[in-house]
Amino acid sequence: MTELKLLPVPTRILTEKDDIIEAIVQFGGDQIGPEDIVCVAESVVAITQGRMTRPEELTPSWQARLLCRFIPADGSMSSVYGMQAAMELEGKWKTMFAFLAGAVAKLFKKNGVFYQLARQASLTDDVTGTMPPFDKHIVYGPKNPNAVAEKIVQRTGCYGAVVADVNDLKRSAVLGASRGMNPNKIAKILIDNPFGNDSQMTPIVIIKNYASVSRSSR
């Protein structure tokens, strides 16, 4: 019986000089089949797009200094530089509005509104959340992740592709997907974080046999 298999793909350190599509072909192309889904870590996609900055390049605003005080310490937005980085793309007043809306929503026991309204706040990784040698950088969310996923399919001939944001705290989300994919279903498959963005250097994961398993389960 055909079963799903998660296959992490080792790479070298990928930088802004790399093309993520060509890197997937170079390091995993011979292992990708027409029944498979190619998953790539969102931080690596963003890095290859040059979507990053260093804290010293930012000037924190009073809005960033204020809001970061209310964010739990394990979040990227608890850093004044992480918050400022998100504001650079989202807009400081929009971020302020999103925070206030989120605070009101919490009174009604609805969580996550801040991050839903201020998407860059949820996508930005502070300096402690990024793999070396980019652990001194703040990394923004990837640009056009759906388009990236479509290009992966076109280039590799795989069944589908996703750009995923997964961590070791059982948080898994698909930020971009090729046509026909079920983001929630794929996020659940990746929930145990098969990616290795640090010394493992496996930012690409192939979900083997996805299409055939899906057909047999109908």
PDB file of C-alpha atoms in Angstrom, residues 5-177:
ATOM      1  CA  LYS A   5       6.535   9.921   3.197  1.00  0.00           C
ATOM      2  CA  LEU A   6       8.172  13.195   4.236  1.00  0.00           C
ATOM      3  CA  LEU A   7      11.583  13.558   2.622  1.00  0.00           C
ATOM      4  CA  PRO A   8      13.761  16.462   3.837  1.00  0.00           C
ATOM      5  CA  VAL A   9      16.200  17.627   1.158  1.00  0.00           C
ATOM      6  CA  PRO A  10      19.669  18.784   2.288  1.00  0.00           C
ATOM      7  CA  THR A  11      21.066  21.935   0.683  1.00  0.00           C
ATOM      8  CA  ARG A  12      23.948  24.273   1.253  1.00  0.00           C
ATOM      9  CA  ILE A  13      23.293  27.685   2.811  1.00  0.00           C
ATOM     10  CA  LEU A  14      21.044  29.583   0.411  1.00  0.00           C
ATOM     11  CA  THR A  15      21.436  33.350   0.092  1.00  0.00           C
ATOM     12  CA  GLU A  16      19.984  36.292  -1.807  1.00  0.00           C
ATOM     13  CA  LYS A  17      22.270  35.310  -4.693  1.00  0.00           C
ATOM     14  CA  ASP A  18      20.325  32.078  -5.200  1.00  0.00           C
ATOM     15  CA  ASP A  19      17.168  31.395  -7.182  1.00  0.00           C
ATOM     16  CA  ILE A  20      14.916  29.236  -4.987  1.00  0.00           C
ATOM     17  CA  ILE A  21      13.411  27.413  -7.971  1.00  0.00           C
ATOM     18  CA  GLU A  22      16.795  26.437  -9.365  1.00  0.00           C
ATOM     19  CA  ALA A  23      17.990  25.443  -5.883  1.00  0.00           C
ATOM     20  CA  ILE A  24      15.049  23.045  -5.548  1.00  0.00           C
ATOM     21  CA  VAL A  25      15.921  21.491  -8.912  1.00  0.00           C
ATOM     22  CA  GLN A  26      19.631  21.289  -8.066  1.00  0.00           C
ATOM     23  CA  PHE A  27      19.283  19.645  -4.674  1.00  0.00           C
ATOM     24  CA  GLY A  28      16.025  17.728  -4.936  1.00  0.00           C
ATOM     25  CA  GLY A  29      15.115  17.478  -8.599  1.00  0.00           C
ATOM     26  CA  ASP A  30      16.018  13.803  -8.974  1.00  0.00           C
ATOM     27  CA  GLN A  31      13.771  12.895  -6.026  1.00  0.00           C
ATOM     28  CA  ILE A  32      10.666  14.826  -7.140  1.00  0.00           C
ATOM     29  CA  GLY A  33       7.977  12.846  -8.924  1.00  0.00           C
ATOM     30  CA  PRO A  34       4.603  13.695 -10.496  1.00  0.00           C
ATOM     31  CA  GLU A  35       2.716  12.399  -7.413  1.00  0.00           C
ATOM     32  CA  ASP A  36       4.660  14.563  -4.948  1.00  0.00           C
ATOM     33  CA  ILE A  37       4.241  17.933  -3.271  1.00  0.00           C
ATOM     34  CA  VAL A  38       7.287  20.152  -2.873  1.00  0.00           C
ATOM     35  CA  CYS A  39       7.315  22.229   0.309  1.00  0.00           C
ATOM     36  CA  VAL A  40       9.799  25.015   0.956  1.00  0.00           C
ATOM     37  CA  ALA A  41      10.340  27.029   4.130  1.00  0.00           C
ATOM     38  CA  GLU A  42       9.060  30.600   3.864  1.00  0.00           C
ATOM     39  CA  SER A  43      12.137  32.153   5.502  1.00  0.00           C
ATOM     40  CA  VAL A  44      14.427  30.649   2.859  1.00  0.00           C
ATOM     41  CA  VAL A  45      12.169  31.862   0.058  1.00  0.00           C
ATOM     42  CA  ALA A  46      12.277  35.353   1.573  1.00  0.00           C
ATOM     43  CA  ILE A  47      16.065  35.268   1.944  1.00  0.00           C
ATOM     44  CA  THR A  48      16.559  34.311  -1.712  1.00  0.00           C
ATOM     45  CA  GLN A  49      14.284  37.244  -2.595  1.00  0.00           C
ATOM     46  CA  GLY A  50      16.494  39.597  -0.568  1.00  0.00           C
ATOM     47  CA  ARG A  51      13.637  40.406   1.815  1.00  0.00           C
ATOM     48  CA  MET A  52      15.649  41.102   4.947  1.00  0.00           C
ATOM     49  CA  THR A  53      17.267  43.889   6.904  1.00  0.00           C
ATOM     50  CA  ARG A  54      19.571  44.379   9.874  1.00  0.00           C
ATOM     51  CA  PRO A  55      18.388  45.971  13.140  1.00  0.00           C
ATOM     52  CA  GLU A  56      20.964  48.755  12.884  1.00  0.00           C
ATOM     53  CA  GLU A  57      19.362  49.867   9.618  1.00  0.00           C
ATOM     54  CA  LEU A  58      16.078  50.601  11.424  1.00  0.00           C
ATOM     55  CA  THR A  59      15.073  53.576  13.551  1.00  0.00           C
ATOM     56  CA  PRO A  60      12.413  52.411  16.016  1.00  0.00           C
ATOM     57  CA  SER A  61       9.392  54.700  16.287  1.00  0.00           C
ATOM     58  CA  TRP A  62       7.532  55.441  19.490  1.00  0.00           C
ATOM     59  CA  GLN A  63       4.700  53.286  18.136  1.00  0.00           C
ATOM     60  CA  ALA A  64       7.020  50.281  17.834  1.00  0.00           C
ATOM     61  CA  ARG A  65       8.493  50.905  21.303  1.00  0.00           C
ATOM     62  CA  LEU A  66       5.002  51.016  22.773  1.00  0.00           C
ATOM     63  CA  LEU A  67       3.400  48.031  21.063  1.00  0.00           C
ATOM     64  CA  CYS A  68       6.284  45.596  21.521  1.00  0.00           C
ATOM     65  CA  ARG A  69       5.827  45.841  25.313  1.00  0.00           C
ATOM     66  CA  PHE A  70       2.498  44.049  25.050  1.00  0.00           C
ATOM     67  CA  ILE A  71       3.720  41.081  22.994  1.00  0.00           C
ATOM     68  CA  PRO A  72       4.735  37.810  24.748  1.00  0.00           C
ATOM     69  CA  ALA A  73       8.502  37.401  24.949  1.00  0.00           C
ATOM     70  CA  ASP A  74       8.603  34.381  22.632  1.00  0.00           C
ATOM     71  CA  GLY A  75       7.173  36.353  19.702  1.00  0.00           C
ATOM     72  CA  SER A  76       9.182  38.241  17.077  1.00  0.00           C
ATOM     73  CA  MET A  77       7.050  41.330  17.680  1.00  0.00           C
ATOM     74  CA  SER A  78       8.235  41.530  21.306  1.00  0.00           C
ATOM     75  CA  SER A  79      11.444  43.007  19.879  1.00  0.00           C
ATOM     76  CA  VAL A  80      11.277  46.714  19.117  1.00  0.00           C
ATOM     77  CA  TYR A  81      13.265  46.054  15.946  1.00  0.00           C
ATOM     78  CA  GLY A  82      10.999  43.207  14.889  1.00  0.00           C
ATOM     79  CA  MET A  83       7.967  45.427  15.425  1.00  0.00           C
ATOM     80  CA  GLN A  84       9.567  48.308  13.548  1.00  0.00           C
ATOM     81  CA  ALA A  85      10.486  46.022  10.652  1.00  0.00           C
ATOM     82  CA  ALA A  86       6.872  44.918  10.329  1.00  0.00           C
ATOM     83  CA  MET A  87       5.735  48.544  10.474  1.00  0.00           C
ATOM     84  CA  GLU A  88       8.115  49.454   7.658  1.00  0.00           C
ATOM     85  CA  LEU A  89       6.068  47.283   5.295  1.00  0.00           C
ATOM     86  CA  GLU A  90       2.644  47.316   6.941  1.00  0.00           C
ATOM     87  CA  GLY A  91       2.553  50.988   7.940  1.00  0.00           C
ATOM     88  CA  LYS A  92       2.791  52.154  11.533  1.00  0.00           C
ATOM     89  CA  TRP A  93      -0.767  53.465  11.775  1.00  0.00           C
ATOM     90  CA  LYS A  94      -2.260  50.347  10.220  1.00  0.00           C
ATOM     91  CA  THR A  95      -0.250  48.277  12.684  1.00  0.00           C
ATOM     92  CA  MET A  96      -1.500  50.417  15.562  1.00  0.00           C
ATOM     93  CA  PHE A  97      -5.093  49.970  14.406  1.00  0.00           C
ATOM     94  CA  ALA A  98      -4.603  46.203  14.054  1.00  0.00           C
ATOM     95  CA  PHE A  99      -3.194  46.023  17.578  1.00  0.00           C
ATOM     96  CA  LEU A 100      -6.109  47.959  19.062  1.00  0.00           C
ATOM     97  CA  ALA A 101      -8.605  45.830  17.128  1.00  0.00           C
ATOM     98  CA  GLY A 102      -6.861  42.720  18.419  1.00  0.00           C
ATOM     99  CA  ALA A 103      -7.019  43.990  21.995  1.00  0.00           C
ATOM    100  CA  VAL A 104     -10.770  44.597  21.704  1.00  0.00           C
ATOM    101  CA  ALA A 105     -11.262  41.167  20.103  1.00  0.00           C
ATOM    102  CA  LYS A 106      -9.502  39.505  23.039  1.00  0.00           C
ATOM    103  CA  LEU A 107     -12.155  40.927  25.347  1.00  0.00           C
ATOM    104  CA  PHE A 108     -14.571  38.730  23.420  1.00  0.00           C
ATOM    105  CA  LYS A 109     -12.154  35.767  23.618  1.00  0.00           C
ATOM    106  CA  LYS A 110     -11.151  35.953  19.974  1.00  0.00           C
ATOM    107  CA  ASN A 111      -7.400  35.616  19.508  1.00  0.00           C
ATOM    108  CA  GLY A 112      -5.111  36.282  16.564  1.00  0.00           C
ATOM    109  CA  VAL A 113      -6.911  39.332  15.154  1.00  0.00           C
ATOM    110  CA  PHE A 114      -3.782  41.513  15.361  1.00  0.00           C
ATOM    111  CA  TYR A 115      -1.825  39.094  13.194  1.00  0.00           C
ATOM    112  CA  GLN A 116      -4.708  38.627  10.774  1.00  0.00           C
ATOM    113  CA  LEU A 117      -4.995  42.369  10.166  1.00  0.00           C
ATOM    114  CA  ALA A 118      -1.267  43.125  10.214  1.00  0.00           C
ATOM    115  CA  ARG A 119       0.067  40.257   8.116  1.00  0.00           C
ATOM    116  CA  GLN A 120       3.668  41.449   8.200  1.00  0.00           C
ATOM    117  CA  ALA A 121       3.613  41.122  11.979  1.00  0.00           C
ATOM    118  CA  SER A 122       2.921  37.406  11.608  1.00  0.00           C
ATOM    119  CA  LEU A 123       5.393  36.859   8.754  1.00  0.00           C
ATOM    120  CA  THR A 124       8.423  38.796  10.029  1.00  0.00           C
ATOM    121  CA  ASP A 125      11.133  36.781  11.812  1.00  0.00           C
ATOM    122  CA  ASP A 126      13.252  38.616  14.366  1.00  0.00           C
ATOM    123  CA  VAL A 127      17.007  38.035  14.614  1.00  0.00           C
ATOM    124  CA  THR A 128      16.530  35.025  16.902  1.00  0.00           C
ATOM    125  CA  GLY A 129      14.158  33.293  14.498  1.00  0.00           C
ATOM    126  CA  THR A 130      16.379  32.923  11.428  1.00  0.00           C
ATOM    127  CA  MET A 131      19.019  30.409  10.451  1.00  0.00           C
ATOM    128  CA  PRO A 132      22.739  31.325  10.393  1.00  0.00           C
ATOM    129  CA  PRO A 133      24.332  33.291   8.805  1.00  0.00           C
ATOM    130  CA  PHE A 134      21.136  35.343   8.748  1.00  0.00           C
ATOM    131  CA  ASP A 135      20.591  35.133  12.506  1.00  0.00           C
ATOM    132  CA  LYS A 136      21.704  38.780  12.706  1.00  0.00           C
ATOM    133  CA  HIS A 137      19.016  39.800  10.240  1.00  0.00           C
ATOM    134  CA  ILE A 138      15.304  40.422  10.435  1.00  0.00           C
ATOM    135  CA  VAL A 139      13.616  38.474   7.647  1.00  0.00           C
ATOM    136  CA  TYR A 140      10.322  39.615   6.157  1.00  0.00           C
ATOM    137  CA  GLY A 141       7.647  37.358   4.737  1.00  0.00           C
ATOM    138  CA  PRO A 142       8.141  36.064   1.177  1.00  0.00           C
ATOM    139  CA  LYS A 143       6.803  37.996  -1.780  1.00  0.00           C
ATOM    140  CA  ASN A 144       4.103  36.387  -3.961  1.00  0.00           C
ATOM    141  CA  PRO A 145       4.298  32.902  -2.372  1.00  0.00           C
ATOM    142  CA  ASN A 146       1.482  31.580  -4.584  1.00  0.00           C
ATOM    143  CA  ALA A 147       3.469  32.530  -7.682  1.00  0.00           C
ATOM    144  CA  VAL A 148       6.579  30.858  -6.238  1.00  0.00           C
ATOM    145  CA  ALA A 149       4.603  27.654  -5.701  1.00  0.00           C
ATOM    146  CA  GLU A 150       3.286  27.737  -9.274  1.00  0.00           C
ATOM    147  CA  LYS A 151       6.799  28.180 -10.642  1.00  0.00           C
ATOM    148  CA  ILE A 152       7.995  25.160  -8.642  1.00  0.00           C
ATOM    149  CA  VAL A 153       5.288  23.019 -10.257  1.00  0.00           C
ATOM    150  CA  GLN A 154       6.089  24.287 -13.744  1.00  0.00           C
ATOM    151  CA  ARG A 155       9.822  23.718 -13.312  1.00  0.00           C
ATOM    152  CA  THR A 156       9.788  20.321 -11.595  1.00  0.00           C
ATOM    153  CA  GLY A 157       6.608  18.672 -12.878  1.00  0.00           C
ATOM    154  CA  CYS A 158       5.482  17.847  -9.341  1.00  0.00           C
ATOM    155  CA  TYR A 159       1.830  17.413  -8.392  1.00  0.00           C
ATOM    156  CA  GLY A 160       1.804  20.579  -6.277  1.00  0.00           C
ATOM    157  CA  ALA A 161       3.915  22.939  -4.228  1.00  0.00           C
ATOM    158  CA  VAL A 162       3.600  25.104  -1.123  1.00  0.00           C
ATOM    159  CA  VAL A 163       5.527  27.768   0.762  1.00  0.00           C
ATOM    160  CA  ALA A 164       5.133  26.913   4.439  1.00  0.00           C
ATOM    161  CA  ASP A 165       5.722  28.568   7.804  1.00  0.00           C
ATOM    162  CA  VAL A 166       6.310  25.814  10.359  1.00  0.00           C
ATOM    163  CA  ASN A 167       8.028  25.792  13.743  1.00  0.00           C
ATOM    164  CA  ASP A 168       8.742  23.420  16.623  1.00  0.00           C
ATOM    165  CA  LEU A 169       5.796  24.768  18.663  1.00  0.00           C
ATOM    166  CA  LYS A 170       3.274  22.841  16.547  1.00  0.00           C
ATOM    167  CA  ARG A 171       2.428  25.934  14.514  1.00  0.00           C
ATOM    168  CA  SER A 172       2.042  25.198  10.851  1.00  0.00           C
ATOM    169  CA  ALA A 173       0.664  27.394   8.092  1.00  0.00           C
ATOM    170  CA  VAL A 174       0.794  27.401   4.306  1.00  0.00           C
ATOM    171  CA  LEU A 175       1.470  30.923   3.028  1.00  0.00           C
ATOM    172  CA  GLY A 176       1.317  30.106  -0.661  1.00  0.00           C
ATOM    173  CA  ALA A 177       0.180  27.136  -2.702  1.00  0.00           C
TER     174      ALA A 177
END
